[in-house]
Amino acid sequence: MSNSNPTKLIQSHAQVLLFPREGKPFLAPNEWQVWDVQDESGLPAEYANSKVLVPFTWWRSQLDSRHEGSDVLTKAKKGQIGVWFAADDDILQHAELIESGKQYWPLVAAYFPLFRDGRSFSTAALLRDRLGWDKEIRMIGDVLIDQLLQGARVGFDSFALRHDQNLDVALKQFDLFTVTTQNSWRGKRSLLAIS
Amino acid sequence: MYKYDHIDQTLVDQRVAQFRDQVARRLNGTLAEEEFRPLRLQNGLYHQRHAYMLRVAIPYGLFNSKQLRTMALIAEKYDRGYGHFTTRQNIQYNWVTLEDTPDILAELAKVEMHAIQTSGNCIRNITSDAFAGVAGDEYVDPRPVCELLRQWSTLHPEFAHLPRKFKFAVNGAKEDRTVLLCHDVGIELKKNKAVNNGELTADIYAGGGMGRTPILGSLIQTDLPWQLLPSYLTALLRVYNRFGRRDNLYKARIKILVKALGPEEFARQVEGEWLHIKNGDDNFTQAEWDRVAKHFTKPAYKSLTALTNEQVINIASEADKTAFARWLERNVKPHQVPGYASVILSLKPHGTVAPGDATTAQMLAIADLADQYSFGELRVTHEQNLVLADVEQAKLYALWQEAKKQKVALPNVGLLTDIIACPGGDFCSLANAKSLPIAKAIQERFDDLDYLFDLGDISLNISGCINSCGHHHVGNIGVLGVDKDGEEWYQITLGGEQGNDAAIGKVIGPSFYADEIPDVITNIINTYVAHRNEDESFIDAYGRLGVIPFKEAAYQNAKKKGEADKTVGEDA
């Protein structure tokens, strides 16, 4: 299944919700734009001076290209490029590229084409558990209030919600449960403590 | 049975609060119906043909009298005075309101019950043998594993939005009473001295299921130590979550992925993922086992002498002996402990409104019977009957007399009228055709108990649509409702079987009108009677004779209006 292109959701977000692994959730100004076009062209000029999340497939193509790779790396070395993974990107096939990307990307994102498409939950889990990604992972796309808790538990610590979502209600989601019955990125199952 | 600790209780209470907030947001319009839908489904709330339907979990089919009283009172207070027990070991209420649902869930939480993950594209309520812990042919009591898996799967964050629903069944007995091979994952528990030092292990079957593409599961892993179940199942579900098809609802179940890849390749991919997590701390610990397993010890059985059937029958009055003996033969099962037996209360009285239905009054009375005769515990079977698992043989006659008063003593367990049926078009918005009137018409046609006894074991299952909630694929005789140009038709399958020789039935030909079905069934049965060898069951006779004589009989006086249903034929 191919992904429909993400609409420009994050650009218009003044704020994103951050929930560090150790700490409380809070709202923060959004510094990152999302470039959602995947073609052979270079990065549009509008992103020349801003931090931008580029499609992971585009990052791959640039590194494969002798001509444009250097420009991208120059920007990346300034900490201005991160990547976002489409729901059908098989990140395990590109573990080495992701390993090398760790030196450049301040954050990565995983895209939800539709809120009830849970593939990116596994992407985040694999980034944390298997690929050892320890910086920020952002949920982008059709991100709704009622998917935040699951996202937070599989490994996301950054959330760019769909425009129409109420951020005050969103902030309260993380307090709904004080116990868990399976391990997650945030902690061991509560049941272990009483066994 | 399992008793919640404060963590289980806190989780269920907090889940009620979460859902209450989601309902409030739905009602005040800040949550759109399309976005609320998966949330309510993960709490068992469907929108049906006429009203909301709430499906409440009965994990691995085990419950107690206190819980049954709560189920009864919910039926009385929030529904129309009855509940419907399902093939998936749940209870459903057909007439609840959205506004009442959080209160119903709060009442359930007070008796350690919930509706978490009884629907939706997540890991569903885990089912098992209704005779777990008491069955004479059991080699492993599956309930501690079931409970550990219930906990592990409850609100699992990574698998909350799978491509499609996901169903586990767990078996630990010689005879499979779980339809293991018709589940997304079937877990066969074993204890073998030659394997893993005689510790509990599991064989894993994946990719089984009914619905429009019925497939039996494939063995993909053997001798998995029980502790490693969470890591192995995580690997399995992760492969499915990432690569299961999401472009077509009808191709999204894991069976399609397993079939497309082939079981060997699917197993290889799971193994590849598992290698990285198999030694991690997701695995179950012995301490967890001990905490859970202590709830599944044996009740305080008396030291009794086993009675022969003759001795049990002799307790009955002369007038009752024949009827009581019938009930003993069909509805009473052997037990592990001398002097005890397990009793099936039939929720299939002839002319019933719906197989599996119980009224508030019946539920309250049955709760009393559980207290009086069976340590206050009950089970629900996947055939939609109830079980009192631990009854003293010497008290069977007294119990039978009480059960008769509640109209749950019909001795038709395993017989033609012990019909599995989904709610069909009377309630379900997915259904193409009604199933309940068909079940009723068949029960009315075959109302002669002597004749039913003479026919012996036959399963007849009815589904109102291709989703096959009525498990028609594994009925010896299957009836499937189909829609053709707005009319309700019924397709017949023969040769399906559950249990150790599980098989998917074959469609015999063009479908029939509803009013033809009792005659069609009669003709099929007459063919069996005419051709059977002595003591030969229906399914064995079918196996020997093949479909042709049954097919000819079925169509001997068909109205000839039917034609092959191409819509169904393509995908089935």
mmCIF file of N, CA and C in Angstrom, chain A residues 1-2 87-93 112 114-123 125-126 129-130 142 144-147 149-154 162 164-166 169 173 175-185 188-195, chain B residues 2 5-8 10-12 14-15 17-18 21-22 25 30-31 34-39 42 121 150-162 237-238 241-244 246-247 272-274 276-277 281-285 287-289 291:
data_model
loop_
_atom_site.group_PDB
_atom_site.id
_atom_site.type_symbol
_atom_site.label_atom_id
_atom_site.label_comp_id
_atom_site.label_asym_id
_atom_site.label_seq_id
_atom_site.Cartn_x
_atom_site.Cartn_y
_atom_site.Cartn_z
ATOM 1 N N MET A 1 0.853 -1.191 0.000
ATOM 2 C CA MET A 1 0.000 0.000 0.000
ATOM 3 C C MET A 1 0.885 1.236 0.000
ATOM 4 N N SER A 2 0.612 2.152 -0.873
ATOM 5 C CA SER A 2 1.397 3.382 -0.881
ATOM 6 C C SER A 2 0.743 4.406 0.038
ATOM 7 N N ALA A 87 4.704 5.238 6.656
ATOM 8 C CA ALA A 87 4.203 4.053 7.367
ATOM 9 C C ALA A 87 4.704 2.764 6.728
ATOM 10 N N ASP A 88 4.987 2.807 5.427
ATOM 11 C CA ASP A 88 5.450 1.569 4.793
ATOM 12 C C ASP A 88 6.960 1.551 4.536
ATOM 13 N N ASP A 89 7.683 2.491 5.125
ATOM 14 C CA ASP A 89 9.146 2.387 5.059
ATOM 15 C C ASP A 89 9.599 1.220 5.934
ATOM 16 N N ASP A 90 10.353 0.310 5.346
ATOM 17 C CA ASP A 90 10.840 -0.823 6.141
ATOM 18 C C ASP A 90 12.192 -0.427 6.740
ATOM 19 N N ILE A 91 12.147 0.148 7.921
ATOM 20 C CA ILE A 91 13.363 0.730 8.487
ATOM 21 C C ILE A 91 14.436 -0.322 8.757
ATOM 22 N N LEU A 92 14.021 -1.568 8.966
ATOM 23 C CA LEU A 92 15.031 -2.590 9.258
ATOM 24 C C LEU A 92 15.909 -2.887 8.038
ATOM 25 N N GLN A 93 15.373 -2.587 6.872
ATOM 26 C CA GLN A 93 16.169 -2.775 5.650
ATOM 27 C C GLN A 93 17.256 -1.705 5.529
ATOM 28 N N PHE A 112 1.661 9.050 10.364
ATOM 29 C CA PHE A 112 0.400 8.300 10.438
ATOM 30 C C PHE A 112 -0.516 8.779 9.318
ATOM 31 N N LEU A 114 -3.321 7.694 8.532
ATOM 32 C CA LEU A 114 -4.678 7.660 9.065
ATOM 33 C C LEU A 114 -4.545 7.225 10.518
ATOM 34 N N PHE A 115 -5.318 7.849 11.392
ATOM 35 C CA PHE A 115 -5.114 7.604 12.824
ATOM 36 C C PHE A 115 -5.210 6.132 13.195
ATOM 37 N N ARG A 116 -6.017 5.365 12.448
ATOM 38 C CA ARG A 116 -6.166 3.959 12.829
ATOM 39 C C ARG A 116 -5.204 3.027 12.074
ATOM 40 N N ASP A 117 -4.199 3.606 11.453
ATOM 41 C CA ASP A 117 -3.144 2.818 10.826
ATOM 42 C C ASP A 117 -1.980 2.737 11.814
ATOM 43 N N GLY A 118 -1.802 1.576 12.432
ATOM 44 C CA GLY A 118 -0.857 1.466 13.543
ATOM 45 C C GLY A 118 0.550 1.050 13.174
ATOM 46 N N ARG A 119 0.898 1.080 11.893
ATOM 47 C CA ARG A 119 2.230 0.614 11.503
ATOM 48 C C ARG A 119 3.340 1.435 12.159
ATOM 49 N N SER A 120 3.120 2.747 12.261
ATOM 50 C CA SER A 120 4.186 3.598 12.797
ATOM 51 C C SER A 120 4.416 3.384 14.295
ATOM 52 N N PHE A 121 3.484 2.739 14.966
ATOM 53 C CA PHE A 121 3.766 2.341 16.360
ATOM 54 C C PHE A 121 4.915 1.328 16.375
ATOM 55 N N SER A 122 4.865 0.389 15.425
ATOM 56 C CA SER A 122 5.955 -0.598 15.370
ATOM 57 C C SER A 122 7.255 0.059 14.910
ATOM 58 N N THR A 123 7.143 1.052 14.032
ATOM 59 C CA THR A 123 8.351 1.774 13.605
ATOM 60 C C THR A 123 9.047 2.390 14.818
ATOM 61 N N ALA A 125 8.709 1.577 17.966
ATOM 62 C CA ALA A 125 9.208 0.524 18.863
ATOM 63 C C ALA A 125 10.532 -0.032 18.363
ATOM 64 N N LEU A 126 10.627 -0.237 17.055
ATOM 65 C CA LEU A 126 11.869 -0.768 16.490
ATOM 66 C C LEU A 126 13.006 0.255 16.573
ATOM 67 N N ASP A 129 13.925 0.028 20.355
ATOM 68 C CA ASP A 129 14.400 -1.260 20.893
ATOM 69 C C ASP A 129 15.550 -1.836 20.081
ATOM 70 N N ARG A 130 15.440 -1.705 18.765
ATOM 71 C CA ARG A 130 16.368 -2.431 17.904
ATOM 72 C C ARG A 130 17.487 -1.532 17.410
ATOM 73 N N ASP A 142 -1.943 12.155 10.806
ATOM 74 C CA ASP A 142 -3.308 12.153 11.347
ATOM 75 C C ASP A 142 -3.247 11.750 12.823
ATOM 76 N N LEU A 144 -4.278 12.053 16.535
ATOM 77 C CA LEU A 144 -5.436 12.460 17.325
ATOM 78 C C LEU A 144 -5.156 12.253 18.813
ATOM 79 N N ILE A 145 -5.948 12.929 19.601
ATOM 80 C CA ILE A 145 -5.796 12.866 21.056
ATOM 81 C C ILE A 145 -5.755 11.431 21.583
ATOM 82 N N ASP A 146 -6.623 10.598 21.017
ATOM 83 C CA ASP A 146 -6.776 9.263 21.593
ATOM 84 C C ASP A 146 -5.722 8.253 21.134
ATOM 85 N N GLN A 147 -4.768 8.701 20.335
ATOM 86 C CA GLN A 147 -3.647 7.821 19.984
ATOM 87 C C GLN A 147 -2.363 8.212 20.728
ATOM 88 N N LEU A 149 -1.505 8.245 23.945
ATOM 89 C CA LEU A 149 -1.033 7.372 25.019
ATOM 90 C C LEU A 149 -0.281 6.180 24.450
ATOM 91 N N GLN A 150 -0.834 5.602 23.394
ATOM 92 C CA GLN A 150 -0.156 4.468 22.766
ATOM 93 C C GLN A 150 1.188 4.919 22.194
ATOM 94 N N GLY A 151 1.164 6.081 21.534
ATOM 95 C CA GLY A 151 2.403 6.617 20.967
ATOM 96 C C GLY A 151 3.457 6.837 22.038
ATOM 97 N N ALA A 152 3.039 7.400 23.138
ATOM 98 C CA ALA A 152 3.986 7.692 24.220
ATOM 99 C C ALA A 152 4.603 6.414 24.761
ATOM 100 N N ARG A 153 3.836 5.344 24.745
ATOM 101 C CA ARG A 153 4.335 4.108 25.341
ATOM 102 C C ARG A 153 5.233 3.312 24.398
ATOM 103 N N VAL A 154 5.030 3.441 23.083
ATOM 104 C CA VAL A 154 5.896 2.678 22.176
ATOM 105 C C VAL A 154 7.222 3.376 21.916
ATOM 106 N N ARG A 162 -3.086 16.786 14.837
ATOM 107 C CA ARG A 162 -3.874 17.356 13.749
ATOM 108 C C ARG A 162 -4.468 18.681 14.218
ATOM 109 N N ASP A 164 -7.225 20.258 14.333
ATOM 110 C CA ASP A 164 -8.488 20.460 15.046
ATOM 111 C C ASP A 164 -8.469 19.892 16.467
ATOM 112 N N GLN A 165 -7.347 19.350 16.894
ATOM 113 C CA GLN A 165 -7.324 18.710 18.213
ATOM 114 C C GLN A 165 -7.113 19.734 19.331
ATOM 115 N N ASN A 166 -7.771 19.480 20.434
ATOM 116 C CA ASN A 166 -7.692 20.389 21.583
ATOM 117 C C ASN A 166 -6.453 20.039 22.421
ATOM 118 N N VAL A 169 -6.953 19.115 26.173
ATOM 119 C CA VAL A 169 -7.426 17.741 26.379
ATOM 120 C C VAL A 169 -6.276 16.769 26.107
ATOM 121 N N GLN A 173 -4.083 13.440 28.529
ATOM 122 C CA GLN A 173 -4.169 12.012 28.187
ATOM 123 C C GLN A 173 -3.132 11.164 28.917
ATOM 124 N N ASP A 175 -2.034 11.213 31.809
ATOM 125 C CA ASP A 175 -2.272 10.913 33.229
ATOM 126 C C ASP A 175 -3.373 9.880 33.440
ATOM 127 N N LEU A 176 -3.940 9.375 32.349
ATOM 128 C CA LEU A 176 -5.143 8.542 32.502
ATOM 129 C C LEU A 176 -4.858 7.220 33.205
ATOM 130 N N PHE A 177 -3.685 6.683 32.967
ATOM 131 C CA PHE A 177 -3.371 5.381 33.563
ATOM 132 C C PHE A 177 -2.134 5.478 34.449
ATOM 133 N N THR A 178 -2.242 4.929 35.617
ATOM 134 C CA THR A 178 -1.100 4.911 36.531
ATOM 135 C C THR A 178 -0.455 3.530 36.596
ATOM 136 N N VAL A 179 -1.084 2.569 35.909
ATOM 137 C CA VAL A 179 -0.553 1.196 35.923
ATOM 138 C C VAL A 179 -0.524 0.648 34.498
ATOM 139 N N THR A 180 0.329 -0.340 34.285
ATOM 140 C CA THR A 180 0.373 -0.990 32.979
ATOM 141 C C THR A 180 0.556 -2.492 33.180
ATOM 142 N N THR A 181 0.136 -3.256 32.183
ATOM 143 C CA THR A 181 0.257 -4.709 32.302
ATOM 144 C C THR A 181 1.209 -5.294 31.256
ATOM 145 N N GLN A 182 1.932 -4.425 30.559
ATOM 146 C CA GLN A 182 3.039 -4.923 29.725
ATOM 147 C C GLN A 182 4.135 -3.854 29.715
ATOM 148 N N ASN A 183 5.331 -4.273 29.402
ATOM 149 C CA ASN A 183 6.438 -3.317 29.356
ATOM 150 C C ASN A 183 6.225 -2.318 28.247
ATOM 151 N N SER A 184 6.815 -1.153 28.407
ATOM 152 C CA SER A 184 6.816 -0.194 27.317
ATOM 153 C C SER A 184 8.133 0.557 27.366
ATOM 154 N N TRP A 185 8.303 1.448 26.410
ATOM 155 C CA TRP A 185 9.521 2.248 26.373
ATOM 156 C C TRP A 185 9.672 3.082 27.649
ATOM 157 N N LYS A 188 8.651 -0.621 33.042
ATOM 158 C CA LYS A 188 8.269 -2.024 33.129
ATOM 159 C C LYS A 188 6.824 -2.135 33.601
ATOM 160 N N ARG A 189 6.237 -3.266 33.314
ATOM 161 C CA ARG A 189 4.854 -3.487 33.714
ATOM 162 C C ARG A 189 4.716 -3.418 35.231
ATOM 163 N N SER A 190 3.630 -2.787 35.669
ATOM 164 C CA SER A 190 3.421 -2.619 37.112
ATOM 165 C C SER A 190 3.340 -3.960 37.820
ATOM 166 N N LEU A 191 2.844 -4.957 37.081
ATOM 167 C CA LEU A 191 2.617 -6.264 37.696
ATOM 168 C C LEU A 191 3.905 -6.906 38.201
ATOM 169 N N LEU A 192 5.037 -6.520 37.599
ATOM 170 C CA LEU A 192 6.309 -7.097 38.055
ATOM 171 C C LEU A 192 6.591 -6.738 39.513
ATOM 172 N N ALA A 193 6.126 -5.555 39.890
ATOM 173 C CA ALA A 193 6.455 -5.049 41.223
ATOM 174 C C ALA A 193 5.805 -5.870 42.339
ATOM 175 N N ILE A 194 4.694 -6.527 41.996
ATOM 176 C CA ILE A 194 3.997 -7.256 43.071
ATOM 177 C C ILE A 194 4.191 -8.759 42.958
ATOM 178 N N SER A 195 4.877 -9.182 41.908
ATOM 179 C CA SER A 195 5.043 -10.628 41.758
ATOM 180 C C SER A 195 6.081 -11.160 42.741
ATOM 181 N N TYR B 2 -9.345 -16.527 38.827
ATOM 182 C CA TYR B 2 -8.461 -15.379 39.038
ATOM 183 C C TYR B 2 -9.174 -14.270 39.794
ATOM 184 N N ASP B 5 -5.816 -8.173 41.443
ATOM 185 C CA ASP B 5 -5.087 -7.448 42.475
ATOM 186 C C ASP B 5 -5.342 -5.958 42.241
ATOM 187 N N HIS B 6 -4.723 -5.109 43.037
ATOM 188 C CA HIS B 6 -5.066 -3.690 42.935
ATOM 189 C C HIS B 6 -4.624 -3.090 41.604
ATOM 190 N N ILE B 7 -3.649 -3.713 40.947
ATOM 191 C CA ILE B 7 -3.214 -3.192 39.645
ATOM 192 C C ILE B 7 -4.259 -3.487 38.566
ATOM 193 N N ASP B 8 -4.743 -4.727 38.520
ATOM 194 C CA ASP B 8 -5.821 -5.053 37.575
ATOM 195 C C ASP B 8 -7.016 -4.133 37.797
ATOM 196 N N THR B 10 -7.183 -1.186 39.305
ATOM 197 C CA THR B 10 -6.898 0.207 38.952
ATOM 198 C C THR B 10 -6.984 0.400 37.444
ATOM 199 N N LEU B 11 -6.420 -0.546 36.716
ATOM 200 C CA LEU B 11 -6.429 -0.440 35.255
ATOM 201 C C LEU B 11 -7.863 -0.404 34.717
ATOM 202 N N VAL B 12 -8.685 -1.307 35.202
ATOM 203 C CA VAL B 12 -10.058 -1.385 34.705
ATOM 204 C C VAL B 12 -10.848 -0.130 35.113
ATOM 205 N N GLN B 14 -9.596 2.840 35.651
ATOM 206 C CA GLN B 14 -9.100 3.975 34.863
ATOM 207 C C GLN B 14 -9.563 3.878 33.415
ATOM 208 N N ARG B 15 -9.731 2.664 32.946
ATOM 209 C CA ARG B 15 -10.262 2.467 31.599
ATOM 210 C C ARG B 15 -11.699 2.975 31.516
ATOM 211 N N ALA B 17 -12.942 5.395 33.280
ATOM 212 C CA ALA B 17 -12.862 6.863 33.272
ATOM 213 C C ALA B 17 -12.444 7.372 31.893
ATOM 214 N N GLN B 18 -11.496 6.681 31.279
ATOM 215 C CA GLN B 18 -11.057 7.085 29.941
ATOM 216 C C GLN B 18 -12.221 7.019 28.950
ATOM 217 N N ASP B 21 -14.808 9.747 29.378
ATOM 218 C CA ASP B 21 -14.373 11.006 28.757
ATOM 219 C C ASP B 21 -14.549 10.951 27.237
ATOM 220 N N GLN B 22 -14.236 9.808 26.654
ATOM 221 C CA GLN B 22 -14.384 9.691 25.198
ATOM 222 C C GLN B 22 -15.852 9.793 24.786
ATOM 223 N N ARG B 25 -16.897 13.401 25.005
ATOM 224 C CA ARG B 25 -16.423 14.171 23.856
ATOM 225 C C ARG B 25 -17.219 13.848 22.601
ATOM 226 N N THR B 30 -17.087 17.079 20.031
ATOM 227 C CA THR B 30 -15.676 17.346 19.762
ATOM 228 C C THR B 30 -14.942 16.102 19.241
ATOM 229 N N LEU B 31 -15.599 14.976 19.301
ATOM 230 C CA LEU B 31 -15.031 13.749 18.751
ATOM 231 C C LEU B 31 -15.992 13.248 17.668
ATOM 232 N N GLU B 34 -16.605 8.997 13.169
ATOM 233 C CA GLU B 34 -15.640 8.145 12.487
ATOM 234 C C GLU B 34 -14.409 7.898 13.365
ATOM 235 N N GLU B 35 -14.064 8.921 14.146
ATOM 236 C CA GLU B 35 -12.884 8.779 15.006
ATOM 237 C C GLU B 35 -13.223 8.118 16.340
ATOM 238 N N PHE B 36 -14.477 8.222 16.733
ATOM 239 C CA PHE B 36 -14.935 7.560 17.958
ATOM 240 C C PHE B 36 -15.076 6.055 17.730
ATOM 241 N N ARG B 37 -15.420 5.694 16.511
ATOM 242 C CA ARG B 37 -15.760 4.306 16.200
ATOM 243 C C ARG B 37 -14.691 3.308 16.665
ATOM 244 N N PRO B 38 -13.428 3.453 16.259
ATOM 245 C CA PRO B 38 -12.446 2.476 16.756
ATOM 246 C C PRO B 38 -12.275 2.503 18.267
ATOM 247 N N LEU B 39 -12.525 3.660 18.867
ATOM 248 C CA LEU B 39 -12.394 3.741 20.328
ATOM 249 C C LEU B 39 -13.502 2.972 21.020
ATOM 250 N N GLN B 42 -13.045 -0.766 20.618
ATOM 251 C CA GLN B 42 -12.063 -1.347 21.539
ATOM 252 C C GLN B 42 -12.619 -1.456 22.948
ATOM 253 N N ASN B 121 -9.721 -3.602 15.979
ATOM 254 C CA ASN B 121 -8.571 -4.221 15.312
ATOM 255 C C ASN B 121 -7.393 -4.348 16.272
ATOM 256 N N ARG B 150 -3.899 -12.502 28.932
ATOM 257 C CA ARG B 150 -4.911 -11.443 29.062
ATOM 258 C C ARG B 150 -4.243 -10.163 29.536
ATOM 259 N N GLN B 151 -3.411 -10.309 30.562
ATOM 260 C CA GLN B 151 -2.756 -9.126 31.110
ATOM 261 C C GLN B 151 -1.810 -8.503 30.084
ATOM 262 N N TRP B 152 -1.010 -9.341 29.456
ATOM 263 C CA TRP B 152 -0.041 -8.842 28.481
ATOM 264 C C TRP B 152 -0.724 -8.118 27.321
ATOM 265 N N SER B 153 -1.861 -8.629 26.892
ATOM 266 C CA SER B 153 -2.510 -8.045 25.705
ATOM 267 C C SER B 153 -3.398 -6.852 26.026
ATOM 268 N N THR B 154 -3.735 -6.676 27.305
ATOM 269 C CA THR B 154 -4.684 -5.616 27.668
ATOM 270 C C THR B 154 -4.073 -4.240 27.448
ATOM 271 N N LEU B 155 -4.679 -3.474 26.565
ATOM 272 C CA LEU B 155 -4.224 -2.123 26.215
ATOM 273 C C LEU B 155 -2.770 -2.136 25.731
ATOM 274 N N HIS B 156 -2.409 -3.167 24.994
ATOM 275 C CA HIS B 156 -1.055 -3.213 24.445
ATOM 276 C C HIS B 156 -0.903 -2.066 23.447
ATOM 277 N N PRO B 157 0.063 -1.160 23.679
ATOM 278 C CA PRO B 157 0.086 0.054 22.858
ATOM 279 C C PRO B 157 0.494 -0.176 21.401
ATOM 280 N N GLU B 158 1.410 -1.115 21.180
ATOM 281 C CA GLU B 158 1.903 -1.279 19.805
ATOM 282 C C GLU B 158 0.858 -1.931 18.910
ATOM 283 N N PHE B 159 -0.045 -2.699 19.512
ATOM 284 C CA PHE B 159 -0.973 -3.492 18.704
ATOM 285 C C PHE B 159 -2.424 -3.045 18.878
ATOM 286 N N ALA B 160 -2.608 -1.746 19.080
ATOM 287 C CA ALA B 160 -3.950 -1.208 19.268
ATOM 288 C C ALA B 160 -4.631 -0.892 17.945
ATOM 289 N N HIS B 161 -3.855 -0.789 16.878
ATOM 290 C CA HIS B 161 -4.442 -0.495 15.561
ATOM 291 C C HIS B 161 -3.816 -1.402 14.515
ATOM 292 N N LEU B 162 -4.123 -2.682 14.662
ATOM 293 C CA LEU B 162 -3.644 -3.705 13.735
ATOM 294 C C LEU B 162 -4.421 -3.592 12.417
ATOM 295 N N LEU B 237 3.239 -10.506 16.129
ATOM 296 C CA LEU B 237 2.306 -9.399 15.884
ATOM 297 C C LEU B 237 3.001 -8.230 15.195
ATOM 298 N N ARG B 238 4.276 -8.046 15.480
ATOM 299 C CA ARG B 238 5.009 -6.945 14.848
ATOM 300 C C ARG B 238 5.123 -7.194 13.342
ATOM 301 N N ASN B 241 1.658 -6.527 12.032
ATOM 302 C CA ASN B 241 1.318 -5.097 12.054
ATOM 303 C C ASN B 241 2.007 -4.351 10.921
ATOM 304 N N ARG B 242 3.250 -4.716 10.647
ATOM 305 C CA ARG B 242 4.009 -3.997 9.629
ATOM 306 C C ARG B 242 3.651 -4.435 8.212
ATOM 307 N N PHE B 243 3.356 -5.711 8.048
ATOM 308 C CA PHE B 243 3.229 -6.216 6.683
ATOM 309 C C PHE B 243 1.854 -6.790 6.333
ATOM 310 N N GLY B 244 0.952 -6.836 7.298
ATOM 311 C CA GLY B 244 -0.406 -7.260 6.978
ATOM 312 C C GLY B 244 -1.029 -6.251 6.023
ATOM 313 N N ARG B 246 -3.363 -3.594 4.411
ATOM 314 C CA ARG B 246 -4.296 -2.591 4.915
ATOM 315 C C ARG B 246 -5.086 -1.947 3.781
ATOM 316 N N ASP B 247 -4.853 -2.425 2.560
ATOM 317 C CA ASP B 247 -5.539 -1.798 1.424
ATOM 318 C C ASP B 247 -6.916 -2.383 1.184
ATOM 319 N N GLY B 272 13.160 -14.112 12.803
ATOM 320 C CA GLY B 272 14.134 -13.047 12.607
ATOM 321 C C GLY B 272 13.910 -11.883 13.554
ATOM 322 N N GLU B 273 12.652 -11.547 13.758
ATOM 323 C CA GLU B 273 12.321 -10.461 14.681
ATOM 324 C C GLU B 273 12.540 -10.912 16.133
ATOM 325 N N TRP B 274 12.142 -12.157 16.377
ATOM 326 C CA TRP B 274 12.179 -12.675 17.757
ATOM 327 C C TRP B 274 13.609 -12.759 18.298
ATOM 328 N N HIS B 276 15.913 -10.864 18.270
ATOM 329 C CA HIS B 276 16.382 -9.636 18.910
ATOM 330 C C HIS B 276 15.727 -9.360 20.256
ATOM 331 N N ILE B 277 14.616 -10.038 20.518
ATOM 332 C CA ILE B 277 13.891 -9.717 21.760
ATOM 333 C C ILE B 277 13.658 -10.936 22.657
ATOM 334 N N ASP B 281 13.262 -8.533 28.651
ATOM 335 C CA ASP B 281 12.477 -8.637 29.888
ATOM 336 C C ASP B 281 10.970 -8.559 29.652
ATOM 337 N N ASP B 282 10.554 -8.708 28.393
ATOM 338 C CA ASP B 282 9.109 -8.853 28.155
ATOM 339 C C ASP B 282 8.613 -10.223 28.621
ATOM 340 N N ASN B 283 9.512 -11.177 28.699
ATOM 341 C CA ASN B 283 9.096 -12.542 28.999
ATOM 342 C C ASN B 283 8.503 -12.663 30.401
ATOM 343 N N PHE B 284 7.655 -13.662 30.533
ATOM 344 C CA PHE B 284 7.021 -13.904 31.832
ATOM 345 C C PHE B 284 8.053 -14.444 32.823
ATOM 346 N N THR B 285 7.862 -14.074 34.075
ATOM 347 C CA THR B 285 8.746 -14.587 35.124
ATOM 348 C C THR B 285 8.038 -15.680 35.921
ATOM 349 N N ALA B 287 7.833 -15.691 39.027
ATOM 350 C CA ALA B 287 7.059 -14.998 40.076
ATOM 351 C C ALA B 287 5.680 -14.601 39.553
ATOM 352 N N GLU B 288 5.629 -14.164 38.298
ATOM 353 C CA GLU B 288 4.320 -13.817 37.722
ATOM 354 C C GLU B 288 3.438 -15.059 37.618
ATOM 355 N N TRP B 289 4.057 -16.143 37.169
ATOM 356 C CA TRP B 289 3.307 -17.402 37.085
ATOM 357 C C TRP B 289 2.725 -17.757 38.456
ATOM 358 N N ARG B 291 2.093 -15.918 41.019
ATOM 359 C CA ARG B 291 1.051 -14.984 41.463
ATOM 360 C C ARG B 291 -0.287 -15.306 40.794
#
